[in-house]
CSV table of C-alpha atoms and ligand atoms in Angstrom, one decimal:
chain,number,residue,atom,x,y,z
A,12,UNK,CA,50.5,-39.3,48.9
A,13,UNK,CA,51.1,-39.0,52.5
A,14,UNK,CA,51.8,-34.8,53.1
A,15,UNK,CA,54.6,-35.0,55.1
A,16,UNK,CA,56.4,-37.7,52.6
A,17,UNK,CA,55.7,-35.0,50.1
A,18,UNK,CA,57.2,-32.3,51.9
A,19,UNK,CA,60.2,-34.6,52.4
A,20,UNK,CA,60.6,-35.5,48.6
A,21,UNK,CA,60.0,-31.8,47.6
A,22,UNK,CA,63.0,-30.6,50.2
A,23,UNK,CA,65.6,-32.9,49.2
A,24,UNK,CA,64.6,-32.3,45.5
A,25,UNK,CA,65.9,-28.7,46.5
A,26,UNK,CA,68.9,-29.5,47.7
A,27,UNK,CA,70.5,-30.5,44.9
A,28,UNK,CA,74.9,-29.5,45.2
A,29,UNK,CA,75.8,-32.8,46.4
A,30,UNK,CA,74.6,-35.3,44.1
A,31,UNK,CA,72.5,-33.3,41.2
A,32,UNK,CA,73.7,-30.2,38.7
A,33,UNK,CA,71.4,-27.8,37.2
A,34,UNK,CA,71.4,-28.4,33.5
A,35,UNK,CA,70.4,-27.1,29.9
A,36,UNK,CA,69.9,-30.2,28.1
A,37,UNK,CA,68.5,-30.6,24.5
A,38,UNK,CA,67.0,-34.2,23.6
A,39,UNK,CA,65.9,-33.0,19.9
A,40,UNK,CA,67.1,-30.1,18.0
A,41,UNK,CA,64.2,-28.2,16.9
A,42,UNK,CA,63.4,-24.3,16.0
A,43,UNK,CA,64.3,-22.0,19.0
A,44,UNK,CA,60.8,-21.1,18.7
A,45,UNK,CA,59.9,-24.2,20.6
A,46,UNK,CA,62.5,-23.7,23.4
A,47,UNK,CA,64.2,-27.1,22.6
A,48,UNK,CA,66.4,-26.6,25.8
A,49,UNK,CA,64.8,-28.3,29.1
A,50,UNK,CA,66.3,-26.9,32.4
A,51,UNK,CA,66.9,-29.8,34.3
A,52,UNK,CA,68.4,-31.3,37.8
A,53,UNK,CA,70.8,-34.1,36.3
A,54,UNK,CA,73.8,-36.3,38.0
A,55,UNK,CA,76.9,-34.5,38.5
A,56,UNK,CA,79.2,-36.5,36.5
A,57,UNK,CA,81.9,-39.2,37.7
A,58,UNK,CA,84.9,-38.9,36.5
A,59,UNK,CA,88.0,-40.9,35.1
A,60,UNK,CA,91.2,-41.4,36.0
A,61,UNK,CA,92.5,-38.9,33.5
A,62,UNK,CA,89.8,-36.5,34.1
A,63,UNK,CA,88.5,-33.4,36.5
A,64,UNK,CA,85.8,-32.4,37.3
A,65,UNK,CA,85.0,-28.5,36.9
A,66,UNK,CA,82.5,-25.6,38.7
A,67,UNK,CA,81.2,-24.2,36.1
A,68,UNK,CA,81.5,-20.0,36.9
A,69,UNK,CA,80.8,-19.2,33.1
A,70,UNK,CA,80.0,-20.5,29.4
A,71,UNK,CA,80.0,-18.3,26.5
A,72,UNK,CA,77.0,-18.7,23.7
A,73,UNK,CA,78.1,-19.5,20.5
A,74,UNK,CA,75.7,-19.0,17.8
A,75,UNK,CA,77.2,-23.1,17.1
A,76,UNK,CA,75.5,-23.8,19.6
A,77,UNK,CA,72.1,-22.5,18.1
A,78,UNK,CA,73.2,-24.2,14.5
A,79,UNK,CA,73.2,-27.8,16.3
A,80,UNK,CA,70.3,-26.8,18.8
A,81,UNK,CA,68.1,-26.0,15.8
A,82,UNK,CA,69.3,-29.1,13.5
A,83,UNK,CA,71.1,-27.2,11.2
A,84,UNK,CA,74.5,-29.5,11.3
A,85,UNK,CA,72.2,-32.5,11.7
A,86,UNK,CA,73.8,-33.3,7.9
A,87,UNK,CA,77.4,-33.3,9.4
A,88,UNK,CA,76.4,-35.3,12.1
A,89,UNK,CA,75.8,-32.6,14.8
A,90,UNK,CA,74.9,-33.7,17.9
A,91,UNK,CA,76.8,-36.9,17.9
A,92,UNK,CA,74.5,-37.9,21.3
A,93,UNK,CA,71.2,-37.2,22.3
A,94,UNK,CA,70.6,-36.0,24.9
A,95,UNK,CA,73.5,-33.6,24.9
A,96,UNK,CA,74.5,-30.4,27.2
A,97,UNK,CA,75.4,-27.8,24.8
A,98,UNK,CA,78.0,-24.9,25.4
A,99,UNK,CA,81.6,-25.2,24.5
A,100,UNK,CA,83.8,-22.1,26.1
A,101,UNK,CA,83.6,-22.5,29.8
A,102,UNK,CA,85.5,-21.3,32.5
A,103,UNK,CA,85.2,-23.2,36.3
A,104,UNK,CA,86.6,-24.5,39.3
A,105,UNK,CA,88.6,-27.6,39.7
A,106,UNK,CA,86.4,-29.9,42.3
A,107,UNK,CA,88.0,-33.2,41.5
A,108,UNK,CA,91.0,-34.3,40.1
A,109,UNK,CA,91.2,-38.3,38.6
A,110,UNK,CA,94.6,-40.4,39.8
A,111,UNK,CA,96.3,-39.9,37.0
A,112,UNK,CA,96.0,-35.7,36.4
A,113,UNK,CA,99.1,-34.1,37.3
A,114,UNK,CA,98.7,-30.9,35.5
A,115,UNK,CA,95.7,-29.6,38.1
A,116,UNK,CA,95.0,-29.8,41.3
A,117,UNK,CA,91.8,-29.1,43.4
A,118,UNK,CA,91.0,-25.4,43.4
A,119,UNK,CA,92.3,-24.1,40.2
A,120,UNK,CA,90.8,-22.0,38.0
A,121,UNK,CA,90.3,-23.6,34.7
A,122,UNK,CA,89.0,-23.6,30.8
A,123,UNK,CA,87.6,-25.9,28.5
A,124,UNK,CA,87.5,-24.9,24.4
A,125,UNK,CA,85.5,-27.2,22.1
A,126,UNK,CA,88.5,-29.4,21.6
A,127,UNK,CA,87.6,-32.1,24.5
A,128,UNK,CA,89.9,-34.3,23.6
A,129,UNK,CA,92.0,-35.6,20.7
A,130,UNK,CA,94.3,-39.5,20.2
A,131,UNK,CA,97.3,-38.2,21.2
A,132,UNK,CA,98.5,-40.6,18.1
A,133,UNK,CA,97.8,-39.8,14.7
A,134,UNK,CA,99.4,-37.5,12.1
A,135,UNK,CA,97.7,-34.4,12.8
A,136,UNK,CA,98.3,-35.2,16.8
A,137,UNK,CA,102.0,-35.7,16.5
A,138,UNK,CA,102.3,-32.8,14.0
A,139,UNK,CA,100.9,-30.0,16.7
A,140,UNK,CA,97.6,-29.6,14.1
A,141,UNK,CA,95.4,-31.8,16.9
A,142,UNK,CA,92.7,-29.4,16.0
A,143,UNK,CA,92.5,-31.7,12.8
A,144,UNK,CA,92.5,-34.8,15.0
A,145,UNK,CA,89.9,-37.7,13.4
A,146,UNK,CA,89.6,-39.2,16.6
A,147,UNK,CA,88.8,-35.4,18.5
A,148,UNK,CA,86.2,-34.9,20.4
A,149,UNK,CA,84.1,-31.5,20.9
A,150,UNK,CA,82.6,-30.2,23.7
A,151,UNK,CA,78.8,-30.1,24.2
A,152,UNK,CA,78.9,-31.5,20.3
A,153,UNK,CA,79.8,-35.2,21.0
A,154,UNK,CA,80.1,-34.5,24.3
A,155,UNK,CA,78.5,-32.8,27.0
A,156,UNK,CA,79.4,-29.4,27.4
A,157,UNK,CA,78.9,-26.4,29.6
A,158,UNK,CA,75.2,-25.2,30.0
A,159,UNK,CA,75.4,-26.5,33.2
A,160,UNK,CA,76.7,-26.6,36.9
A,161,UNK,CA,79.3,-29.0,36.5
A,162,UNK,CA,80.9,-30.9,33.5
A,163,UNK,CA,83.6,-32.8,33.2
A,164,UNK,CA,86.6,-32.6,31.2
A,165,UNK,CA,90.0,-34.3,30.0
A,166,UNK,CA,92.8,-33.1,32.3
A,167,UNK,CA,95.1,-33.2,29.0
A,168,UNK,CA,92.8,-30.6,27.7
A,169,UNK,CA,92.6,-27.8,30.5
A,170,UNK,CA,93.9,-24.9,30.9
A,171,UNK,CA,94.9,-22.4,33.8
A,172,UNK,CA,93.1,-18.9,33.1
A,173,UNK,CA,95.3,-15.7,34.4
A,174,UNK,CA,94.1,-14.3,37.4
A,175,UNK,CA,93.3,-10.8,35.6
A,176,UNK,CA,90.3,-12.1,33.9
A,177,UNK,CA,87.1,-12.3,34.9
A,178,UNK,CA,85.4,-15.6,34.8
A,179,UNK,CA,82.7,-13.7,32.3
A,180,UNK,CA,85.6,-12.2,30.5
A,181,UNK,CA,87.9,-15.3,29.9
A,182,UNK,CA,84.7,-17.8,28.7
A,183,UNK,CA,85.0,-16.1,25.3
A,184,UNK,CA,88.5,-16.7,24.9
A,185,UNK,CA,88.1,-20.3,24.9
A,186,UNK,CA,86.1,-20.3,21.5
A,187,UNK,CA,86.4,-16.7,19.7
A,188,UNK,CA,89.5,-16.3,21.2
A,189,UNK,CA,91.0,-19.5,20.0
A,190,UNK,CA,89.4,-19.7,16.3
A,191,UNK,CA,90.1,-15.9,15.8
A,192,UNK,CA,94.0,-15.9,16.9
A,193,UNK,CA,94.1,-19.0,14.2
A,194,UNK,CA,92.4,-17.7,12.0
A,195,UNK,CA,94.9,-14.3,12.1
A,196,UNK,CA,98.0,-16.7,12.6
A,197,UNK,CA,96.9,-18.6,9.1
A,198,UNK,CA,96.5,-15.5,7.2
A,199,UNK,CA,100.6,-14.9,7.9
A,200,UNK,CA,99.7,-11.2,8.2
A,201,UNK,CA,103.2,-8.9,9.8
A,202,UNK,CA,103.5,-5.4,10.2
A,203,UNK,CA,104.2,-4.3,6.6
A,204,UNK,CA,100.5,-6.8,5.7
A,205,UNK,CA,97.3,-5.4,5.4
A,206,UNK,CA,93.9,-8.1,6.2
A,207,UNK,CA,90.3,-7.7,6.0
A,208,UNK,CA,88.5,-9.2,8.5
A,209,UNK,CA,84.4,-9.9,7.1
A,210,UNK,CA,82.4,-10.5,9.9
A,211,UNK,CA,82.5,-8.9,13.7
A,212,UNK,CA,81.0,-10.8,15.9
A,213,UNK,CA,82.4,-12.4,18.8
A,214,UNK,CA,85.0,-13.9,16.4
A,215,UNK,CA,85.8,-10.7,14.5
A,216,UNK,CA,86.4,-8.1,17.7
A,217,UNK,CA,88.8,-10.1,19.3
A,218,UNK,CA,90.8,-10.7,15.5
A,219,UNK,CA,91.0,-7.3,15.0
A,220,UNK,CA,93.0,-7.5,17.9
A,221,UNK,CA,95.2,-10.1,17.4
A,222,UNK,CA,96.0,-8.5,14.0
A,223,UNK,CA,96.7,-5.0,15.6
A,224,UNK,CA,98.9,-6.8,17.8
A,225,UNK,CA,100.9,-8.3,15.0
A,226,UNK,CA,100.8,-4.9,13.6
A,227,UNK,CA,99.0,-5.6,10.5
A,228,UNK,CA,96.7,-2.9,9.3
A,229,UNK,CA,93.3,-3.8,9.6
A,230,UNK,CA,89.9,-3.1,7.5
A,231,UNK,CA,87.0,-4.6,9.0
A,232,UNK,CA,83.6,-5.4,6.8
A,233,UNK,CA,80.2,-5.7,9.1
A,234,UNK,CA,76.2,-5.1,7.9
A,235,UNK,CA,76.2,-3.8,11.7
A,236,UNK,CA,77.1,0.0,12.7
A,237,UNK,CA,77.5,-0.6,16.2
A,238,UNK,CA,80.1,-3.6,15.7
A,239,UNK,CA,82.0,-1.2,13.4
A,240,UNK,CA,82.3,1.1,16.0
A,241,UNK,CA,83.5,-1.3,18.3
A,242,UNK,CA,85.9,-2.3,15.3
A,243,UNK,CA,87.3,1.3,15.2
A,244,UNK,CA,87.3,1.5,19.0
A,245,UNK,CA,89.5,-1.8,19.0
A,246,UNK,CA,92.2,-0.2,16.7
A,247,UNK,CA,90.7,-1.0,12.9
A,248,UNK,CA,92.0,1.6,10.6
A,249,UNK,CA,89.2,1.2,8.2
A,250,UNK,CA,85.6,0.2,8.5
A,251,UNK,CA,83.1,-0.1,5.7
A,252,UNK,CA,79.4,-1.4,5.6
A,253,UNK,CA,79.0,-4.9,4.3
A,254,UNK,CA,75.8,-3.2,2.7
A,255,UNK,CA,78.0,-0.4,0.7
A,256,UNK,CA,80.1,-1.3,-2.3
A,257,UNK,CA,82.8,-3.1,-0.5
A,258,UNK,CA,85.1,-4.3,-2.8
A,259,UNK,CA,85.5,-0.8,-5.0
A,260,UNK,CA,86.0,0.8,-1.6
A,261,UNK,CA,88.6,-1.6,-0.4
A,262,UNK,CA,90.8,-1.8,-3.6
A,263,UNK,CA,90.2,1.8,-4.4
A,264,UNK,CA,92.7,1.9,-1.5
A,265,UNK,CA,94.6,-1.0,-3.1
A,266,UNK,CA,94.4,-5.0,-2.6
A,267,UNK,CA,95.0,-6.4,0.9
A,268,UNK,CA,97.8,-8.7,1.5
A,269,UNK,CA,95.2,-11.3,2.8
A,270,UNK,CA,91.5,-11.7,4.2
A,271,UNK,CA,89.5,-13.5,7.3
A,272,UNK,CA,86.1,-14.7,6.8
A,273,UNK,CA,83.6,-15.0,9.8
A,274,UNK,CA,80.5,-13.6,8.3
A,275,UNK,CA,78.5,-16.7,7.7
A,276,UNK,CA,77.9,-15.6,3.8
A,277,UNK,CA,79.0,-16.6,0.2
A,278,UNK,CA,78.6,-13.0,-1.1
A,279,UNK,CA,81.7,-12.2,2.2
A,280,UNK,CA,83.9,-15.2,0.3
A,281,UNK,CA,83.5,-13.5,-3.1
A,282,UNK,CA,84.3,-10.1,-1.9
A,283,UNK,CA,87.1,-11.9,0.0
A,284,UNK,CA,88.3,-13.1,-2.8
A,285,UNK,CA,88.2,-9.5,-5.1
A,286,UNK,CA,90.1,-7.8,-2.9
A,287,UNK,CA,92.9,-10.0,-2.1
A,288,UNK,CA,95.9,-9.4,-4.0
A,289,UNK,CA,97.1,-12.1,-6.3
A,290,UNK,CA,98.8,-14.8,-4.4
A,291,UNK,CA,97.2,-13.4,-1.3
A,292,UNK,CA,95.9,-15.5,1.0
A,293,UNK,CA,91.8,-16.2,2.2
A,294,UNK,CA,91.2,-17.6,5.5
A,295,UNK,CA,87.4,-18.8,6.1
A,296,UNK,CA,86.6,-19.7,9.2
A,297,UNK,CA,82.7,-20.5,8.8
A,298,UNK,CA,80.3,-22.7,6.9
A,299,UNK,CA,80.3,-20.9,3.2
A,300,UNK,CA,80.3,-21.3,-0.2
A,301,UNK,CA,83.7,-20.3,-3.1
A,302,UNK,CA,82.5,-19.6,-6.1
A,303,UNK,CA,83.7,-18.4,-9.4
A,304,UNK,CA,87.1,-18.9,-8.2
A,305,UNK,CA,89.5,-17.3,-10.4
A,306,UNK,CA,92.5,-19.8,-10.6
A,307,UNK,CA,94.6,-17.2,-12.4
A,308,UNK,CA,94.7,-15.3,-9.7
A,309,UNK,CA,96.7,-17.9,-7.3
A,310,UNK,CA,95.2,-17.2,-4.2
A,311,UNK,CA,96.0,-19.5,-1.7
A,312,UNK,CA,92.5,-20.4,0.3
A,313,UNK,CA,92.6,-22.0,3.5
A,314,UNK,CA,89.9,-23.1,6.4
A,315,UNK,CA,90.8,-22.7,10.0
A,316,UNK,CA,88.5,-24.6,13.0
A,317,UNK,CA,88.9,-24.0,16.8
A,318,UNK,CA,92.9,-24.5,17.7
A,319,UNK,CA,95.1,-26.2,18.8
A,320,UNK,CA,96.3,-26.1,22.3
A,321,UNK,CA,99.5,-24.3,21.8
A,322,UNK,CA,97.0,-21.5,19.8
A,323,UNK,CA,94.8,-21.6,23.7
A,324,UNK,CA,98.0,-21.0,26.0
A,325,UNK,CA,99.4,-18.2,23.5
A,326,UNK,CA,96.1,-16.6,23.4
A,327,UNK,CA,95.8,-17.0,26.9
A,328,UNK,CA,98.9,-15.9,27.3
A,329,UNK,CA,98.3,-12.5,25.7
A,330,UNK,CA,95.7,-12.1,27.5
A,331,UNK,CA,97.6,-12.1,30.5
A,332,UNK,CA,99.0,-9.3,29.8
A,333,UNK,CA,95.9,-7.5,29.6
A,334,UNK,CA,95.9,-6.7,25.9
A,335,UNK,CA,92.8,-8.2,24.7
A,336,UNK,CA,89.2,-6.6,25.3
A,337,UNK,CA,86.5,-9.1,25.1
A,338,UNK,CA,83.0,-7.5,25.1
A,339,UNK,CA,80.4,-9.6,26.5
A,340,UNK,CA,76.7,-9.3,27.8
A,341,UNK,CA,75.9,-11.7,31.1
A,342,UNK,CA,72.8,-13.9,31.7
A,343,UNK,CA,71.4,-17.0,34.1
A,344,UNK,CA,71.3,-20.6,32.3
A,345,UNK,CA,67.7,-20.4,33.4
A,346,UNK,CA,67.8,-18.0,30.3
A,347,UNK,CA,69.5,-19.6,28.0
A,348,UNK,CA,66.2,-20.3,25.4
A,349,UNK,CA,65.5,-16.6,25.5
A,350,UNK,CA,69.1,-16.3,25.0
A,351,UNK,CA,69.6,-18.3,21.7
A,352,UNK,CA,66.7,-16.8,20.3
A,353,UNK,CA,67.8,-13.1,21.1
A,354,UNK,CA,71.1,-14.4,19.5
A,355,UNK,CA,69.1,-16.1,16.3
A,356,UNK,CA,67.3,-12.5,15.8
A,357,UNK,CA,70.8,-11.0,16.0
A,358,UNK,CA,69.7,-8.9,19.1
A,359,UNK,CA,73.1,-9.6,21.3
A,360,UNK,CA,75.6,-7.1,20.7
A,361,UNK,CA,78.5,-8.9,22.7
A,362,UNK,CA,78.7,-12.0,23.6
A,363,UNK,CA,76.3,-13.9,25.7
A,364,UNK,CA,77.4,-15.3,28.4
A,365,UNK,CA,75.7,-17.6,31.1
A,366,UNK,CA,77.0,-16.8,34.5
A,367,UNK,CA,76.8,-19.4,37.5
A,368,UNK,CA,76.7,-19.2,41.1
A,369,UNK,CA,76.6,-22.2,42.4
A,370,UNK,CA,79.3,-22.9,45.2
B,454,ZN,ZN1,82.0,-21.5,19.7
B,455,ZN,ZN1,94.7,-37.6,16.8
């Protein structure tokens, strides 16, 4: 090839704001070993007349994210497309609004959670449960999400992030935030309630919080020392070792009024379900197995996903007012395989996040 026709195809493949987006894109799950994520210069996408299009600043790393990357969801039909942008809790800059959005204009600061978009129509729509929504779509699951410069996003499902938050700081509020403030909403806890929380990861710390705010008192159950010192920093009154006898510890104190389940484990269920009083109720928030459930007991057992979007502009709301502490750890997308492995080996303390610059 002619040099200087080179040099020309070379420069305008580094300019690439106007037309093309830097992106994480994953064509076939596989074992993070194999760095299934391909940084790539894609499209920035067009948008609808109900949609905008956002600047990504930051995305928060789930570790659902590394589930569908490595083909564990594969069975419950996780991705929905391939190729797929991962990355569902993003926080950017409105760049385009479609002709119908009213809600946002050019210039706001907005987030996405992994409820893209729901019918608007069907019984768990018009019953404020849209998180249940058959029809939903989830971002960077069936659709493409927020490992990347740009994304777009349904205007109906966008919300305005306070101006007190970082961008860094307000990504993890659109997934953690959201499940954990359900999660603590569904466990009906009050000041008089006590809950144990199993599991404090990026779901658990911010919990804790919600259910201090509620004033319930809180004992939180982790394998890891340093997240349950970040649980007592955070306001837990107790905090025991997943790898001591948890359940004589807990009821030696007497039976909680309810319990939250994050920890990805059957054994956190069972203990959930010893040391919740009888009638009390068990919220599980991740993929686990009940068993030997003791009917007798009439525990009331209930899952909670994501939220809905009046559970997003209450937690965002609260956070607002500056009472939530999110603890996060910032990287580059150009990362973001390093990343998910660090995350698989359970070496990130707080919550990754991918931090973007482009302007
Ligand atoms: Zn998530
Ligand atoms: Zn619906």
């Amino acid at each position: 090839m002619n040099s200087i026709i080179a040099v020309h195809i070379k420069a305008n493949l580094l300019r690439p704001l106007l037309r093309f987006m830097k992106a994480a894109v994953l064509y076939k799950p596989a074992k993070m070993e194999e760095n299934p994520l391909k940084i790539e210069q894609l499209e920035i996408p067009k948008i609808e007349d109900d949609e905008v299009l956002i600047r990504i600043k930051a995305c928060g790393v789930c570790r659902s994210n590394l589930h569908m990357i490595e083909g564990d969801w594969l069975d419950l039909g996780v991705p929905a497309k391939l190729p797929i942008i991962p990355g569902h809790e993003i926080v950017g800059i409105v760049e385009k609004v479609g002709k119908e959005v009213r809600n946002v204009k050019v210039g706001d600061r907005v987030g996405v959670q992994p409820l893209y978009s729901t019918c608007g129509a069907c019984e768990y729509c018009i019953s404020g449960r849209e998180n249940l929504c058959n029809m939903a779509e989830i971002t960077g699951e069936t659709v493409d999400g927020g490992y990347a410069e740009y994304m777009k996003a349904k205007a109906a499902h966008v919300y305005e992030v306070p101006s007190n938050l970082k961008d860094e700081e307000a990504a993890p509020l659109f997934c953690p935030g959201v499940t954990a403030y359900r999660a603590v909403m569904l466990s009906e806890i009050s000041p008089a309630k006590s809950v144990a929380i199993f599991g404090i990861g990026g779901v658990g710390h911010l919990a804790i919080q919600f259910a201090k705010l509620y004033g319930a008192k809180v004992i939180a159950v982790s394998a890891d020392e340093q997240k349950l010192r970040i649980a007592k920093e955070l306001g837990a009154d107790l905090t025991i070792s997943s790898k001591s006898d948890v359940v004589n510890q807990i009821i030696s104190l007497g039976y909680v009024d309810s319990s939250i389940v994050f920890a990805p484990s059957d054994e956190a269920v069972f203990q959930a379900t010893q040391v919740t009083k009888k009638g009390g109720i068990i919220v599980i928030g991740v993929r686990a197995n009940l068993n030997d459930f003791r009917f007798a007991n009439e525990q009331i057992i209930k899952g909670s996903v994501i939220g809905t979007r009046v559970d997003m502009m209450n937690v965002l709301k609260i956070a607002s007012q500056g009472k939530l502490k999110v603890y996060y750890e910032v990287y580059q997308l150009e990362e973001i395989n390093s990343v998910l492995k660090k995350l698989k080996r359970r070496e990130i303390r707080e919550r990754a996040v991918l931090k973007f610059s482009a302007e």
